[in-house]
Amino acid sequence: MAMEDEAQIMLISPADPKGSPVKDQQAAGVGILLQIMMLVLSFVLGHVLRRHRLYFLPEASASLLIGLIVGGLANISNTETNIRAWFNFHEEFFFLFLLPPIIFQSGFSLSPKPFFSNFGAIVTFAILGTFIASVVTGGLVYLGGLAFLMYRLPFVECLMFGALISATDPVTVLSIFQELGTDVNLYALVFGESVLNDAMAISLYRTMSLVRSHAYSGKNFFFVIVRFLETFVGSLSAGVGVGFTSALLFKYAGLDIDNLQNLECCLFFVLFFSQTTDASNGYIAPYNDEGSSRSRIKMKLKEFHESTASFTALNRNYLTPFFKSRSGDDEEDDNSIPIRGS
């Protein structure tokens, strides 16, 4: 019994590097510091590229090169394993903490009139175009396997690959459109298709994954269609419903009577992140949440900023122009081009 107690003490003793939390804290500090430095370097490099109009290297590609260089140096260096672990990709952190703000920014900065005036064409390109591209890509991969040009996969897995590879995300194209000041309708078509095709691709992939895991036959084809519509239409309905509910809540709850802008913003983020906790909502629900309640959220974010802008001079100098530019009339949105997070 005494030997077991001594063994437990050794495991939690600071002298033991494997059981010491100090080593883990130091590794976390170094990893977070390097990531912040990489982020700052990406911002600075992007500013230099925009200032000198160096279009041969897009900002997204420059950030990718920084990540490749730092990740390669971390792997070949003598860095400790627990420090290198901080440079690994963690899908849970990305989908829970990084992707929701990107979706929020996409819906918040959306110009509603160009988007909804071209909504029919956007839906056609996003749904029908992504479906055709997925089927064609999956069919070509399957035929290539039959011809021994590549590794042979089952047809369902080829369709899954086609669904993953067909949903393009033209971040660089959108940034170039923004720099050149292209037509708002063209930007709305590319921007809207890039948002909705992700939801279509996720729905197709989940449907094909369901077919693969349960080995559905032709008799169950109707059930497969129902599952697809459940994912896509259900996600759309959930996002629009929560968006309108949050807009009505912020309008009629009377939270601004007692100067409770901070509470309003907290409620907003709770409603927003609640859309990301349900796996069936996919990608499109948080986006429609922001699009449907954008006008009310825009006012609340401006009020929240005005109530906290006196804390630092940085807020007054940099954040105030941002919120003022976002709080204009809807007529000004026709001439503005939204910026999609990347």
Coordinates of C-alpha atoms in Angstrom, one line a residue:
M1 CA 0.0 0.0 0.0
A2 CA 2.8 2.4 0.8
M3 CA 4.5 1.6 -2.5
E4 CA 1.3 2.5 -4.3
D5 CA 1.1 5.8 -2.5
E6 CA 4.7 6.6 -3.3
A7 CA 4.1 5.8 -7.0
Q8 CA 1.1 8.2 -7.1
I9 CA 3.1 10.9 -5.4
M10 CA 5.8 10.5 -8.0
L11 CA 3.3 10.8 -10.8
I12 CA 2.1 14.2 -9.6
S13 CA 5.4 15.4 -8.3
P14 CA 6.8 18.6 -10.0
A15 CA 10.1 16.8 -10.2
D16 CA 8.6 14.3 -12.6
P17 CA 8.6 15.9 -16.1
K18 CA 5.9 13.6 -17.3
G19 CA 3.4 14.3 -14.5
S20 CA 4.4 18.0 -14.0
P21 CA 1.8 20.6 -15.0
V22 CA 4.6 23.2 -15.2
K23 CA 6.0 21.6 -18.4
D24 CA 2.5 21.6 -19.9
Q25 CA 1.9 25.2 -19.0
Q26 CA 5.3 26.2 -20.5
A27 CA 4.6 24.3 -23.7
A28 CA 1.1 25.9 -23.9
G29 CA 2.6 29.4 -23.4
V30 CA 5.2 28.9 -26.1
G31 CA 2.7 27.4 -28.5
I32 CA 0.2 30.2 -28.1
L33 CA 2.9 32.8 -28.3
L34 CA 4.1 31.3 -31.6
Q35 CA 0.6 31.1 -33.0
I36 CA -0.1 34.8 -32.1
M37 CA 3.2 35.8 -33.8
M38 CA 2.2 33.9 -36.9
L39 CA -1.2 35.6 -36.9
V40 CA 0.5 39.1 -36.5
L41 CA 2.9 38.2 -39.3
S42 CA 0.1 37.1 -41.5
F43 CA -1.7 40.5 -40.9
V44 CA 1.5 42.5 -41.6
L45 CA 2.3 40.5 -44.7
G46 CA -1.2 40.9 -46.0
H47 CA -1.1 44.6 -45.5
V48 CA 2.2 44.8 -47.3
L49 CA 0.8 42.8 -50.2
R50 CA -2.3 45.1 -50.5
R51 CA -0.3 48.3 -50.1
H52 CA 2.2 47.4 -52.9
R53 CA -0.5 45.7 -55.0
L54 CA 1.4 42.5 -55.3
Y55 CA -1.4 40.4 -56.8
F56 CA 0.9 37.5 -57.8
L57 CA 0.8 36.3 -54.1
P58 CA -2.7 36.4 -52.6
E59 CA -3.1 37.0 -48.8
A60 CA -4.5 33.6 -48.2
S61 CA -1.6 31.9 -50.0
A62 CA 0.9 34.0 -48.0
S63 CA -0.7 32.9 -44.7
L64 CA -0.6 29.3 -45.9
L65 CA 3.1 29.6 -46.7
I66 CA 3.8 31.0 -43.2
G67 CA 2.0 28.0 -41.7
L68 CA 4.0 25.6 -43.9
I69 CA 7.3 27.2 -43.0
V70 CA 6.7 27.3 -39.3
G71 CA 5.2 23.9 -39.2
G72 CA 8.2 22.4 -41.1
L73 CA 10.7 24.1 -38.8
A74 CA 8.9 22.8 -35.8
N75 CA 9.0 19.3 -37.1
I76 CA 12.7 19.2 -38.0
S77 CA 13.8 21.2 -35.0
N78 CA 14.7 19.8 -31.5
T79 CA 11.4 21.2 -30.1
E80 CA 9.7 19.2 -27.3
T81 CA 6.8 17.0 -28.3
N82 CA 4.3 18.8 -26.2
I83 CA 5.2 22.1 -27.8
R84 CA 5.0 20.6 -31.3
A85 CA 1.5 19.3 -30.4
W86 CA 0.2 22.8 -30.3
F87 CA 0.9 23.2 -34.0
N88 CA -1.2 20.2 -34.9
F89 CA -4.7 20.7 -36.4
H90 CA -7.5 20.1 -33.9
E91 CA -10.8 19.8 -35.7
E92 CA -12.8 20.3 -32.5
F93 CA -11.2 23.7 -31.9
F94 CA -11.7 24.7 -35.5
F95 CA -15.3 23.7 -35.8
L96 CA -16.4 25.0 -32.3
F97 CA -14.3 28.2 -32.0
L98 CA -12.9 29.3 -35.3
L99 CA -15.6 28.4 -37.9
P100 CA -18.6 30.1 -36.0
P101 CA -17.1 33.6 -36.1
I102 CA -16.3 33.1 -39.8
I103 CA -19.9 32.2 -40.5
F104 CA -21.0 35.1 -38.3
Q105 CA -18.9 37.6 -40.3
S106 CA -20.2 36.2 -43.6
G107 CA -23.8 36.8 -42.6
F108 CA -23.2 40.1 -40.8
S109 CA -21.3 41.7 -43.7
L110 CA -23.8 40.5 -46.2
S111 CA -25.3 43.1 -48.6
P112 CA -28.9 41.9 -48.6
K113 CA -30.3 43.5 -51.7
P114 CA -27.7 42.2 -54.3
F115 CA -27.8 38.8 -52.6
F116 CA -31.6 38.3 -52.5
S117 CA -32.1 39.9 -56.0
N118 CA -29.8 37.1 -57.4
F119 CA -31.0 34.4 -55.0
G120 CA -32.5 32.2 -57.7
A121 CA -29.2 32.1 -59.6
I122 CA -27.2 31.6 -56.4
V123 CA -29.4 28.6 -55.4
T124 CA -29.2 27.1 -58.9
F125 CA -25.4 27.3 -58.9
A126 CA -25.0 26.2 -55.3
I127 CA -27.5 23.2 -55.3
L128 CA -27.7 22.0 -58.8
G129 CA -24.2 22.9 -59.8
T130 CA -22.6 21.3 -56.7
F131 CA -24.7 18.2 -57.2
I132 CA -23.7 17.9 -60.9
A133 CA -20.0 18.5 -60.0
S134 CA -20.1 15.9 -57.2
V135 CA -21.7 13.2 -59.4
V136 CA -19.4 13.9 -62.3
T137 CA -16.2 14.0 -60.1
G138 CA -17.3 10.8 -58.3
G139 CA -18.1 9.1 -61.6
L140 CA -14.7 10.0 -63.1
V141 CA -12.9 8.7 -60.0
Y142 CA -14.9 5.4 -60.2
L143 CA -14.1 5.1 -63.9
G144 CA -10.4 5.8 -63.3
G145 CA -10.4 3.0 -60.7
L146 CA -11.9 0.6 -63.2
A147 CA -9.3 1.6 -65.8
F148 CA -6.5 1.0 -63.2
L149 CA -5.5 4.7 -63.4
M150 CA -5.9 5.2 -59.7
Y151 CA -6.9 3.3 -56.6
R152 CA -10.2 1.5 -57.1
L153 CA -12.9 2.6 -54.6
P154 CA -16.6 1.6 -54.3
F155 CA -19.0 3.9 -56.1
V156 CA -20.5 5.3 -52.9
E157 CA -17.0 6.3 -51.6
C158 CA -16.3 7.9 -55.0
L159 CA -19.4 10.0 -54.6
M160 CA -18.3 10.9 -51.1
F161 CA -15.0 12.1 -52.4
G162 CA -16.8 14.1 -55.2
A163 CA -19.0 15.8 -52.6
L164 CA -15.9 16.8 -50.6
I165 CA -13.8 18.1 -53.5
S166 CA -16.6 19.9 -55.5
A167 CA -17.5 22.6 -53.0
T168 CA -14.9 25.2 -53.8
D169 CA -14.3 28.2 -51.5
P170 CA -13.0 31.1 -53.7
V171 CA -11.5 33.2 -50.9
T172 CA -8.7 34.5 -53.2
V173 CA -11.2 35.3 -56.0
L174 CA -13.4 37.2 -53.6
S175 CA -10.5 39.2 -52.2
I176 CA -9.4 40.2 -55.7
F177 CA -13.0 41.2 -56.6
Q178 CA -12.9 43.4 -53.5
E179 CA -9.6 45.0 -54.4
L180 CA -10.7 45.6 -58.0
G181 CA -14.2 46.9 -57.0
T182 CA -16.1 44.5 -59.3
D183 CA -19.8 44.6 -59.9
V184 CA -21.9 43.9 -56.8
N185 CA -24.1 41.4 -58.6
L186 CA -21.1 39.3 -59.8
Y187 CA -19.7 39.4 -56.3
A188 CA -23.0 38.4 -54.8
L189 CA -23.2 35.4 -57.2
V190 CA -19.8 34.1 -56.3
F191 CA -20.1 34.9 -52.6
G192 CA -23.5 33.4 -52.2
E193 CA -22.6 30.3 -54.2
S194 CA -19.5 29.8 -52.1
V195 CA -21.6 29.9 -48.9
L196 CA -24.4 27.6 -49.9
N197 CA -22.3 25.0 -51.8
D198 CA -20.7 24.1 -48.5
A199 CA -24.1 23.3 -47.0
M200 CA -24.9 21.3 -50.1
A201 CA -21.6 19.4 -50.0
I202 CA -22.1 18.6 -46.3
S203 CA -25.6 17.3 -46.9
L204 CA -24.4 15.1 -49.8
Y205 CA -21.5 13.8 -47.8
R206 CA -23.6 12.9 -44.8
T207 CA -26.2 11.2 -47.1
M208 CA -23.6 9.2 -48.9
S209 CA -22.0 8.3 -45.6
L210 CA -25.3 7.0 -44.4
V211 CA -25.8 4.9 -47.5
R212 CA -22.3 3.5 -47.1
S213 CA -22.7 2.6 -43.4
H214 CA -26.2 1.1 -43.7
A215 CA -25.8 -0.4 -47.2
Y216 CA -29.1 1.0 -48.5
S217 CA -30.6 -0.7 -51.6
G218 CA -32.8 0.7 -54.3
K219 CA -35.9 0.1 -52.1
N220 CA -34.6 2.5 -49.5
F221 CA -33.9 5.3 -52.1
F222 CA -36.8 7.3 -50.9
F223 CA -35.5 7.2 -47.3
V224 CA -32.1 8.5 -48.5
I225 CA -33.8 11.5 -50.2
V226 CA -35.7 12.2 -47.0
R227 CA -32.5 12.2 -45.0
F228 CA -30.9 14.6 -47.4
L229 CA -33.9 17.0 -47.2
E230 CA -33.9 16.7 -43.4
T231 CA -30.3 17.8 -43.3
F232 CA -30.5 20.6 -45.8
V233 CA -34.0 22.0 -45.3
G234 CA -33.9 21.4 -41.6
S235 CA -30.7 23.3 -41.3
L236 CA -32.1 26.2 -43.3
S237 CA -35.3 26.3 -41.3
A238 CA -33.5 26.2 -38.0
G239 CA -31.2 29.1 -39.0
V240 CA -34.0 31.3 -40.2
G241 CA -36.2 30.4 -37.2
V242 CA -33.6 31.2 -34.6
G243 CA -32.6 34.4 -36.5
F244 CA -36.2 35.8 -36.5
T245 CA -36.7 34.7 -32.9
S246 CA -33.5 36.5 -31.8
A247 CA -34.5 39.6 -33.8
L248 CA -37.9 39.7 -32.1
L249 CA -36.4 39.0 -28.7
F250 CA -33.9 41.9 -29.0
K251 CA -36.7 44.2 -30.3
Y252 CA -39.4 43.6 -27.8
A253 CA -37.6 42.3 -24.7
G254 CA -36.9 45.9 -23.5
L255 CA -33.3 45.1 -22.5
D256 CA -32.1 48.5 -23.5
I257 CA -34.2 50.3 -20.9
D258 CA -31.8 49.6 -18.1
N259 CA -28.7 49.9 -20.4
L260 CA -28.2 46.2 -20.7
Q261 CA -26.3 46.1 -24.0
N262 CA -23.7 43.7 -22.6
L263 CA -26.5 41.2 -21.7
E264 CA -28.0 41.6 -25.1
C265 CA -24.7 40.7 -26.9
C266 CA -24.2 37.8 -24.6
L267 CA -27.7 36.5 -25.5
F268 CA -26.9 37.0 -29.1
F269 CA -23.8 34.9 -29.0
V270 CA -25.6 32.2 -27.0
L271 CA -28.3 32.0 -29.7
F272 CA -25.6 32.0 -32.4
F273 CA -23.5 29.2 -30.9
S274 CA -26.5 27.2 -30.1
Q275 CA -26.8 26.6 -33.9
T276 CA -23.4 25.1 -34.0
T277 CA -24.0 22.5 -31.2
D278 CA -26.5 20.5 -33.2
A279 CA -24.7 18.3 -35.7
S280 CA -27.7 18.2 -37.9
N281 CA -27.6 21.9 -38.6
G282 CA -24.5 21.6 -40.7
Y283 CA -23.1 24.8 -42.1
I284 CA -26.1 26.8 -43.3
A285 CA -28.0 27.3 -40.1
P286 CA -25.6 29.8 -38.4
Y287 CA -25.3 31.7 -41.6
N288 CA -29.0 32.1 -42.0
D289 CA -29.2 33.0 -38.4
E290 CA -27.0 36.0 -39.0
G291 CA -28.7 36.9 -42.3
S292 CA -32.2 37.0 -40.9
S293 CA -31.4 39.0 -37.8
R294 CA -28.6 41.2 -39.3
S295 CA -30.4 44.6 -38.9
R296 CA -31.2 44.2 -35.3
I297 CA -27.7 42.7 -34.4
K298 CA -26.0 45.5 -36.2
M299 CA -27.7 48.1 -34.0
K300 CA -27.0 46.1 -30.8
L301 CA -23.3 45.7 -31.7
K302 CA -23.1 49.4 -32.2
E303 CA -24.7 50.1 -28.8
F304 CA -22.5 47.6 -27.1
H305 CA -19.4 49.2 -28.6
E306 CA -20.6 52.7 -27.6
S307 CA -21.0 51.5 -24.0
T308 CA -17.5 50.1 -23.8
A309 CA -15.5 52.3 -26.2
S310 CA -14.2 54.5 -23.3
F311 CA -12.0 51.7 -22.0
T312 CA -9.1 52.1 -24.4
A313 CA -8.0 54.6 -27.0
L314 CA -7.5 51.7 -29.4
N315 CA -11.3 51.2 -29.4
R316 CA -11.9 54.8 -30.2
N317 CA -9.4 55.0 -32.9
Y318 CA -10.0 51.8 -34.8
L319 CA -13.3 50.1 -33.8
T320 CA -15.5 53.2 -33.9
P321 CA -15.1 53.8 -37.6
F322 CA -15.8 50.1 -38.2
F323 CA -19.1 50.1 -36.4
K324 CA -20.1 53.4 -37.9
S325 CA -19.5 52.1 -41.4
R326 CA -21.6 49.1 -40.6
S327 CA -24.5 51.0 -39.1
G328 CA -25.5 53.0 -42.2
D329 CA -28.7 52.8 -44.1
D330 CA -29.6 49.8 -46.2
E331 CA -29.2 51.9 -49.3
E332 CA -25.5 52.2 -48.7
D333 CA -25.3 48.4 -48.7
D334 CA -26.0 48.3 -52.4
N335 CA -22.7 49.9 -53.2
S336 CA -20.7 47.9 -50.6
I337 CA -19.1 44.6 -51.1
P338 CA -19.1 42.1 -48.2
I339 CA -15.9 40.7 -46.9
R340 CA -16.0 37.0 -46.2
G341 CA -13.8 35.6 -43.4
S342 CA -11.1 33.1 -44.4

